[in-house]
Tab-separated table of C-alpha atoms in Angstrom:
chain	number	residue	atom	x	y	z
S	1	MET	CA	-13.700	36.163	-25.235
S	2	ALA	CA	-15.541	32.898	-24.239
S	3	LYS	CA	-12.774	31.010	-25.328
S	4	LEU	CA	-10.298	32.586	-23.281
S	5	CYS	CA	-12.126	32.428	-20.049
S	6	GLY	CA	-12.766	28.882	-20.672
S	7	LEU	CA	-8.509	28.653	-21.127
S	8	PHE	CA	-8.297	30.756	-18.162
S	9	LEU	CA	-10.646	28.367	-15.994
S	10	SER	CA	-9.130	25.297	-17.498
S	11	VAL	CA	-5.441	26.636	-16.473
S	12	PHE	CA	-6.661	27.293	-12.987
S	13	ALA	CA	-8.078	23.924	-12.195
S	14	ALA	CA	-4.829	22.314	-13.461
S	15	LEU	CA	-2.477	24.317	-11.781
S	16	HIS	CA	-4.606	24.070	-8.390
S	17	ALA	CA	-5.771	20.331	-8.833
S	18	THR	CA	-5.693	18.598	-5.246
S	19	PRO	CA	-2.433	16.603	-5.091
S	20	ALA	CA	-3.339	12.485	-5.369
S	21	GLN	CA	-4.126	11.251	-1.937
S	22	THR	CA	-3.187	7.945	-1.011
S	23	PRO	CA	-5.685	5.464	-2.833
S	24	SER	CA	-7.167	2.465	-1.068
S	25	GLY	CA	-4.705	-0.635	-2.335
S	26	ARG	CA	-7.674	-1.901	-4.819
S	27	ASP	CA	-7.135	1.395	-6.884
S	28	VAL	CA	-3.336	0.512	-6.977
S	29	VAL	CA	-3.767	-2.110	-9.822
S	30	SER	CA	-6.063	-2.016	-12.794
S	31	PRO	CA	-6.219	-5.443	-14.258
S	32	THR	CA	-7.575	-6.354	-17.492
S	33	ALA	CA	-7.555	-9.853	-19.205
S	34	TYR	CA	-7.184	-10.839	-22.609
S	35	SER	CA	-7.248	-14.107	-24.713
S	36	SER	CA	-4.661	-14.940	-27.259
S	37	LEU	CA	-7.461	-15.891	-29.921
S	38	ASP	CA	-10.673	-15.099	-30.949
S	39	PRO	CA	-12.704	-17.080	-31.043
S	40	VAL	CA	-11.334	-20.014	-29.284
S	41	ALA	CA	-12.177	-23.475	-31.173
S	42	ARG	CA	-13.002	-26.378	-28.799
S	43	GLY	CA	-9.914	-28.563	-27.996
S	44	ALA	CA	-7.440	-25.441	-28.762
S	45	ASN	CA	-4.831	-24.438	-26.670
S	46	PHE	CA	-4.647	-20.517	-25.881
S	47	GLU	CA	-3.128	-18.162	-23.482
S	48	LEU	CA	-4.939	-15.364	-21.219
S	49	ALA	CA	-2.598	-12.099	-20.654
S	50	VAL	CA	-3.753	-10.389	-17.533
S	51	VAL	CA	-2.316	-6.627	-17.829
S	52	LEU	CA	-1.936	-5.252	-14.478
S	53	LYS	CA	-1.667	-1.377	-15.023
S	54	ILE	CA	-0.094	-0.296	-11.644
S	55	ARG	CA	-0.435	3.324	-10.484
S	56	ASN	CA	2.271	5.824	-10.695
S	57	GLY	CA	4.123	6.229	-7.548
S	58	PHE	CA	3.589	2.443	-6.340
S	59	HIS	CA	5.073	-1.109	-6.590
S	60	VAL	CA	3.701	-4.442	-5.707
S	61	ASN	CA	5.974	-7.194	-4.716
S	62	ALA	CA	6.826	-9.266	-7.411
S	63	ARG	CA	6.247	-13.063	-8.093
S	64	GLU	CA	9.327	-13.831	-6.469
S	65	ALA	CA	9.567	-11.356	-3.594
S	66	SER	CA	12.691	-10.399	-2.337
S	67	GLU	CA	11.988	-11.745	1.411
S	68	ASP	CA	9.758	-14.606	2.853
S	69	TYR	CA	7.541	-11.759	4.731
S	70	LEU	CA	6.821	-9.938	1.821
S	71	ILE	CA	3.437	-10.609	-0.031
S	72	PRO	CA	3.982	-11.748	-3.628
S	73	THR	CA	1.647	-10.726	-6.350
S	74	GLU	CA	-0.114	-14.159	-7.448
S	75	LEU	CA	-2.690	-14.932	-9.859
S	76	ARG	CA	-5.024	-17.878	-9.662
S	77	VAL	CA	-7.537	-19.459	-12.315
S	78	GLU	CA	-10.609	-20.761	-11.578
S	79	ALA	CA	-11.229	-22.662	-14.711
S	80	PRO	CA	-15.122	-23.488	-14.966
S	81	ALA	CA	-16.112	-26.553	-16.589
S	82	GLY	CA	-14.875	-27.016	-20.013
S	83	PHE	CA	-11.598	-25.198	-19.172
S	84	LYS	CA	-8.554	-26.504	-18.060
S	85	ALA	CA	-5.683	-23.942	-17.009
S	86	GLY	CA	-1.761	-24.156	-16.789
S	87	ALA	CA	0.758	-22.330	-14.134
S	88	VAL	CA	1.127	-18.915	-14.667
S	89	PHE	CA	3.780	-17.386	-16.142
S	90	TYR	CA	5.392	-14.466	-14.050
S	91	PRO	CA	7.652	-11.800	-15.180
S	92	LYS	CA	10.749	-10.775	-13.718
S	93	GLY	CA	10.392	-8.000	-11.271
S	94	GLU	CA	12.639	-5.231	-11.312
S	95	LEU	CA	15.326	-4.531	-8.066
S	96	ARG	CA	14.159	-1.362	-6.790
S	97	THR	CA	15.619	0.784	-3.560
S	98	PHE	CA	12.958	2.437	-1.467
S	99	THR	CA	13.450	5.181	1.309
S	100	PHE	CA	12.202	2.570	4.109
S	101	SER	CA	14.258	-0.783	2.942
S	102	LYS	CA	17.733	-1.384	3.165
S	103	LYS	CA	18.228	-3.509	0.257
S	104	PRO	CA	16.659	-3.382	-3.368
S	105	LEU	CA	13.602	-5.248	-3.581
S	106	ASN	CA	12.082	-7.306	-6.017
S	107	VAL	CA	8.941	-5.656	-7.369
S	108	TYR	CA	6.502	-4.839	-10.504
S	109	GLN	CA	5.803	-1.027	-11.121
S	110	ASP	CA	4.228	0.514	-14.403
S	111	THR	CA	2.725	-2.186	-16.604
S	112	VAL	CA	3.127	-5.920	-16.051
S	113	ILE	CA	2.042	-8.905	-17.891
S	114	LEU	CA	0.929	-12.109	-16.489
S	115	ARG	CA	0.226	-15.060	-18.836
S	116	VAL	CA	-1.453	-18.439	-18.397
S	117	PRO	CA	-2.066	-20.898	-20.850
S	118	VAL	CA	-5.538	-22.384	-21.000
S	119	THR	CA	-7.109	-25.511	-23.004
S	120	SER	CA	-10.629	-25.082	-24.334
S	121	LEU	CA	-11.654	-28.820	-23.752
S	122	ALA	CA	-13.969	-30.741	-26.102
S	123	ASN	CA	-17.037	-30.389	-24.026
S	124	ALA	CA	-16.265	-26.306	-23.412
S	125	PRO	CA	-19.691	-24.720	-23.842
S	126	LEU	CA	-20.366	-22.491	-27.070
S	127	GLY	CA	-20.389	-18.980	-27.231
S	128	ALA	CA	-19.437	-16.042	-24.832
S	129	GLN	CA	-17.600	-17.759	-21.887
S	130	HIS	CA	-15.928	-16.169	-18.683
S	131	ILE	CA	-13.083	-17.803	-16.665
S	132	PRO	CA	-12.570	-15.890	-13.421
S	133	LEU	CA	-9.331	-15.127	-12.337
S	134	LYS	CA	-8.289	-13.809	-8.546
S	135	LEU	CA	-5.427	-11.377	-8.267
S	136	ARG	CA	-3.523	-10.975	-4.991
S	137	TYR	CA	-0.917	-8.194	-4.397
S	138	GLN	CA	-0.020	-5.686	-1.544
S	139	ALA	CA	1.463	-2.170	-2.645
S	140	CYS	CA	3.736	0.175	-1.507
S	141	SER	CA	4.834	3.792	-2.338
S	142	GLN	CA	7.946	5.139	-1.502
S	143	GLU	CA	6.488	5.970	2.184
S	144	ILE	CA	3.704	3.496	3.005
S	145	CYS	CA	2.507	0.136	2.626
S	146	LEU	CA	-1.467	-0.847	1.948
S	147	PRO	CA	-2.982	-3.739	2.914
S	148	PRO	CA	-3.377	-6.823	0.997
S	149	VAL	CA	-5.854	-6.982	-1.793
S	150	THR	CA	-7.583	-9.565	-3.923
S	151	LEU	CA	-9.254	-8.423	-7.216
S	152	ASN	CA	-11.578	-10.657	-8.919
S	153	VAL	CA	-10.438	-10.352	-12.799
S	154	ASP	CA	-12.694	-11.509	-15.593
S	155	ALA	CA	-11.612	-13.201	-18.783
S	156	ALA	CA	-13.913	-13.035	-21.545
S	157	VAL	CA	-13.530	-15.798	-24.383
S	158	ASN	CA	-15.507	-16.600	-27.254
S	159	ILE	CA	-15.950	-20.433	-27.907
S	160	ALA	CA	-16.634	-21.878	-31.170
S	161	ALA	CA	-17.146	-25.419	-32.598
S	162	SER	CA	-14.101	-25.415	-34.900
S	163	ALA	CA	-11.306	-23.993	-35.482
S	164	LYS	CA	-11.995	-22.550	-39.092
S	165	SER	CA	-12.638	-19.115	-37.766
S	166	SER	CA	-10.110	-18.976	-34.776
S	167	ARG	CA	-7.531	-15.857	-35.190
S	168	PRO	CA	-4.640	-14.980	-33.426
S	169	VAL	CA	-5.292	-11.503	-31.854
S	170	ARG	CA	-3.441	-9.067	-29.509
S	171	PRO	CA	0.350	-10.110	-31.021
S	172	GLU	CA	1.832	-7.253	-28.676
S	173	LEU	CA	0.329	-9.413	-25.717
S	174	PHE	CA	1.196	-12.672	-27.078
S	175	PRO	CA	4.688	-12.650	-28.850
S	176	LYS	CA	5.070	-16.253	-29.333
S	177	GLN	CA	2.167	-17.019	-31.618
C	1	MET	CA	-10.347	43.061	-26.189
C	2	LYS	CA	-6.154	43.397	-26.170
C	3	LYS	CA	-6.495	44.756	-22.607
C	4	ALA	CA	-8.604	41.761	-21.365
C	5	VAL	CA	-6.320	39.136	-22.844
C	6	MET	CA	-3.074	40.802	-21.516
C	7	VAL	CA	-4.982	40.757	-18.082
C	8	ILE	CA	-5.852	36.901	-18.248
C	9	VAL	CA	-2.258	36.232	-19.327
C	10	ALA	CA	-0.782	38.273	-16.113
C	11	VAL	CA	-3.324	36.662	-13.914
C	12	ILE	CA	-2.514	32.872	-15.139
C	13	GLY	CA	1.609	33.920	-15.002
C	14	LEU	CA	0.917	35.181	-11.390
C	15	ILE	CA	-1.050	31.729	-10.467
C	16	GLY	CA	1.333	29.538	-12.220
C	17	GLY	CA	4.298	31.348	-10.560
C	18	THR	CA	2.709	30.938	-7.173
C	19	TYR	CA	2.164	27.321	-7.846
C	20	LEU	CA	5.543	26.673	-8.421
C	21	ALA	CA	7.056	28.872	-6.014
C	22	ASP	CA	4.502	26.851	-3.606
C	23	ARG	CA	5.738	23.473	-4.644
C	24	ALA	CA	9.526	24.018	-4.519
C	25	THR	CA	9.483	25.201	-0.918
C	26	ARG	CA	6.870	22.811	0.396
C	27	VAL	CA	8.216	21.014	3.419
C	28	ARG	CA	6.340	17.919	3.050
C	29	HIS	CA	7.854	16.582	-0.126
C	30	ARG	CA	11.419	16.468	1.265
C	31	LEU	CA	10.091	14.570	4.440
C	32	PRO	CA	9.987	10.562	4.381
C	33	ALA	CA	6.433	10.597	6.194
C	34	GLN	CA	3.249	12.862	6.049
C	35	GLU	CA	2.384	14.231	9.201
C	36	MET	CA	-1.354	14.643	9.448
C	37	ASN	CA	-2.603	17.041	11.795
C	38	SER	CA	-6.070	17.113	11.362
C	39	SER	CA	-6.715	14.912	14.443
C	40	ILE	CA	-4.619	17.069	16.726
C	41	GLY	CA	-6.693	17.779	20.037
C	42	LYS	CA	-9.310	15.050	19.383
C	43	PRO	CA	-10.019	12.693	22.204
C	44	ALA	CA	-8.487	9.045	21.699
C	45	PRO	CA	-11.046	6.511	20.757
C	46	ASP	CA	-12.632	4.426	23.368
C	47	LEU	CA	-10.711	1.071	22.134
C	48	THR	CA	-10.550	-2.514	23.449
C	49	LEU	CA	-8.253	-5.194	21.664
C	50	LYS	CA	-6.877	-8.687	22.483
C	51	ASP	CA	-3.075	-8.727	23.475
C	52	LEU	CA	-0.943	-11.724	22.422
C	53	ASP	CA	-1.972	-14.037	25.491
C	54	GLY	CA	-6.055	-13.213	24.285
C	55	ARG	CA	-6.866	-10.502	27.232
C	56	ASP	CA	-8.510	-7.677	26.705
C	57	VAL	CA	-6.366	-4.537	26.519
C	58	SER	CA	-8.410	-0.731	26.800
C	59	LEU	CA	-6.289	2.489	25.475
C	60	ALA	CA	-8.173	3.701	28.415
C	61	GLN	CA	-5.929	1.582	30.688
C	62	TYR	CA	-3.059	3.924	29.752
C	63	LYS	CA	-4.328	7.384	30.531
C	64	GLY	CA	-2.099	9.152	32.453
C	65	LYS	CA	0.746	8.008	30.365
C	66	VAL	CA	1.885	9.386	26.631
C	67	VAL	CA	1.178	6.699	24.326
C	68	LEU	CA	2.687	5.977	20.713
C	69	VAL	CA	0.125	4.033	18.716
C	70	ASN	CA	1.881	2.304	16.392
C	71	PHE	CA	-0.071	0.669	13.313
C	72	TRP	CA	1.986	-2.033	11.442
C	73	ALA	CA	2.042	-5.365	10.099
C	74	THR	CA	4.712	-8.283	9.885
C	75	TRP	CA	4.554	-7.937	5.831
C	76	CYS	CA	4.986	-4.405	6.130
C	77	ASP	CA	8.954	-3.484	5.178
C	78	PRO	CA	9.010	0.121	6.603
C	79	CYS	CA	7.171	-0.808	9.366
C	80	ARG	CA	9.649	-3.543	10.311
C	81	GLY	CA	12.355	-0.900	9.532
C	82	GLU	CA	11.056	1.369	12.213
C	83	ILE	CA	11.056	-1.203	14.553
C	84	PRO	CA	14.542	-0.786	16.180
C	85	GLU	CA	13.449	2.794	16.887
C	86	LEU	CA	10.290	2.098	18.447
C	87	ILE	CA	12.557	-0.262	20.584
C	88	GLU	CA	14.932	2.292	21.751
C	89	LEU	CA	12.072	5.118	22.395
C	90	GLN	CA	10.202	2.336	24.710
C	91	GLN	CA	13.924	1.889	26.431
C	92	LYS	CA	14.427	5.444	26.790
C	93	TYR	CA	11.035	6.982	28.063
C	94	SER	CA	9.131	3.991	29.456
C	95	ALA	CA	10.360	4.813	32.825
C	96	ARG	CA	8.804	8.279	32.484
C	97	GLY	CA	5.473	7.410	31.928
C	98	PHE	CA	5.415	6.658	28.103
C	99	THR	CA	4.684	3.225	26.215
C	100	VAL	CA	5.008	2.259	22.521
C	101	LEU	CA	1.938	0.261	21.787
C	102	GLY	CA	2.133	-1.766	18.841
C	103	LEU	CA	-1.456	-2.766	16.597
C	104	ALA	CA	-0.734	-5.281	14.487
C	105	MET	CA	-2.936	-5.175	11.386
C	106	ASP	CA	-2.358	-8.958	9.673
C	107	ASP	CA	-5.340	-10.201	8.732
C	108	GLU	CA	-4.123	-13.634	9.975
C	109	GLY	CA	-3.766	-12.207	13.342
C	110	ARG	CA	-2.208	-13.760	16.790
C	111	SER	CA	-0.908	-17.045	14.722
C	112	VAL	CA	1.440	-14.789	12.601
C	113	VAL	CA	2.177	-11.890	15.219
C	114	ALA	CA	2.659	-13.779	18.215
C	115	PRO	CA	5.542	-16.182	16.630
C	116	PHE	CA	7.266	-12.878	15.226
C	117	VAL	CA	7.219	-10.876	18.432
C	118	GLN	CA	8.704	-13.970	20.050
C	119	LYS	CA	11.114	-14.608	17.592
C	120	GLU	CA	12.127	-11.863	15.876
C	121	ARG	CA	15.281	-9.881	16.689
C	122	PHE	CA	16.062	-6.199	15.809
C	123	ASP	CA	19.416	-4.522	15.746
C	124	VAL	CA	19.338	-1.873	18.510
C	125	LYS	CA	22.695	0.166	19.024
C	126	GLY	CA	24.349	-3.468	18.033
C	127	SER	CA	22.436	-5.420	20.383
C	128	GLN	CA	20.161	-7.863	18.888
C	129	VAL	CA	16.640	-7.769	20.986
C	130	LEU	CA	12.959	-8.336	21.060
C	131	MET	CA	10.056	-6.014	20.718
C	132	ASN	CA	9.920	-4.465	24.112
C	133	TYR	CA	6.853	-2.871	23.839
C	134	PRO	CA	2.962	-4.331	24.202
C	135	ILE	CA	1.563	-5.693	20.951
C	136	LEU	CA	-2.038	-5.723	20.404
C	137	ILE	CA	-4.232	-7.285	17.469
C	138	GLY	CA	-5.614	-4.589	15.708
C	139	ASP	CA	-8.366	-4.674	13.087
C	140	ASP	CA	-10.281	-2.313	10.619
C	141	ALA	CA	-12.607	-1.181	13.350
C	142	ALA	CA	-9.669	0.086	15.200
C	143	ALA	CA	-8.197	1.750	12.369
C	144	ALA	CA	-11.553	3.269	11.982
C	145	LYS	CA	-11.904	4.704	15.262
C	146	PHE	CA	-8.511	6.518	14.634
C	147	GLY	CA	-10.584	8.131	11.471
C	148	GLY	CA	-9.275	5.625	8.842
C	149	LEU	CA	-5.885	5.143	7.714
C	150	PHE	CA	-3.936	5.654	4.810
C	151	GLY	CA	-1.394	2.685	5.109
C	152	TYR	CA	0.901	1.328	7.422
C	153	PRO	CA	2.895	2.322	9.348
C	154	THR	CA	0.851	4.813	10.752
C	155	THR	CA	2.021	6.322	13.968
C	156	ILE	CA	-0.345	8.400	16.694
C	157	VAL	CA	1.077	9.802	19.765
C	158	ILE	CA	-1.609	10.440	22.565
C	159	SER	CA	-0.978	12.860	25.468
C	160	ARG	CA	-1.284	11.829	29.126
C	161	ASP	CA	-5.034	13.197	29.056
C	162	ALA	CA	-5.896	11.242	26.194
C	163	LYS	CA	-5.757	13.679	23.767
C	164	GLN	CA	-4.338	13.009	19.859
C	165	VAL	CA	-1.117	15.147	19.505
C	166	THR	CA	0.087	14.087	16.312
C	167	ARG	CA	-0.088	11.399	13.745
C	168	ILE	CA	2.556	10.294	11.198
C	169	ALA	CA	1.704	8.479	7.976
C	170	GLY	CA	5.012	6.472	6.665
C	171	ALA	CA	7.775	6.087	8.793
C	172	ILE	CA	8.715	7.742	11.728
C	173	SER	CA	11.809	10.241	12.176
C	174	TYR	CA	13.173	9.128	15.240
C	175	GLU	CA	14.528	12.800	15.963
C	176	ARG	CA	11.056	14.538	15.279
C	177	ILE	CA	8.963	11.560	17.252
C	178	SER	CA	11.720	12.078	20.334
C	179	LYS	CA	10.635	15.945	20.478
C	180	ILE	CA	6.976	15.327	20.339
C	181	ILE	CA	7.092	12.555	22.901
C	182	GLU	CA	9.471	14.878	25.174
C	183	SER	CA	7.316	17.776	24.593
C	184	GLN	CA	4.321	15.626	26.155
C	185	LEU	CA	6.351	14.005	29.375
């Protein structure tokens, strides 16, 4: 009987859950950074992948925004001493039509992966290190646009003195390894 | 025991049916914008902002007029999309004691808003026209005074006696907003 009551309450709660309200711009994209090697040897080239999980029902402008006035998605790497970062690779967006726009817009939706090549220099500090990144984007739903936001993203990397124990990791994020 | 199970199943079915019927018939899901009526009847906030020439402009100066406050930004596509309709509303109703008041929310403020307003032309009934209503430089404090915003565009209509009449999050419907304005003039 207790189980049945629990089931009843769960179903009641699920059916009457409040519809999702418009979130803050900061809550539309959830970015997580991953390294292609673990550990990363001093002097090695590796990649960081920043996986953007975009809230359902929202989109952000792609790097190549459809109009000059739209705010494109941008990732900046603030490489600390001992690291050197290359140019960020942005995927192509998807052309989508929205109720508010006469023309299709080039946007990112769902999950998007940005990649950036990084070199661990010979003087890179050993052990657990952090490479700070800044992600700027501007999100809209079908109805409303949210102010642009900049999120701090932390890429954790483990630096080793030699390449002996260095292994490629997360092949699903780094297909060229 | 069997009876209890049947009762619970019946109640779940009833609640589920009600929920699905409610979802299927909600008008809100078919509208392009959300009309937020929680602020209806509340007084317009005491607000002073700079115009594009750097002069202070207070909302109180417009008391006696019907004011359509439109929060927008130059980077906001749906905001740009409704500017022709706002221009048209200004053309149609300004002689009857109405004004649109655009509150530009760009972080860069006047440096990007002023060139936009001075140069950008919009197609209104086949004519290419400039924005014809006052633009003020908005900020988060202004938005907070209106109870905070979900996003842009957000439109608030204020009555002649400085009460908030309606609030729309998302692009306006010209027909709907015209009816609201006319009901206040």
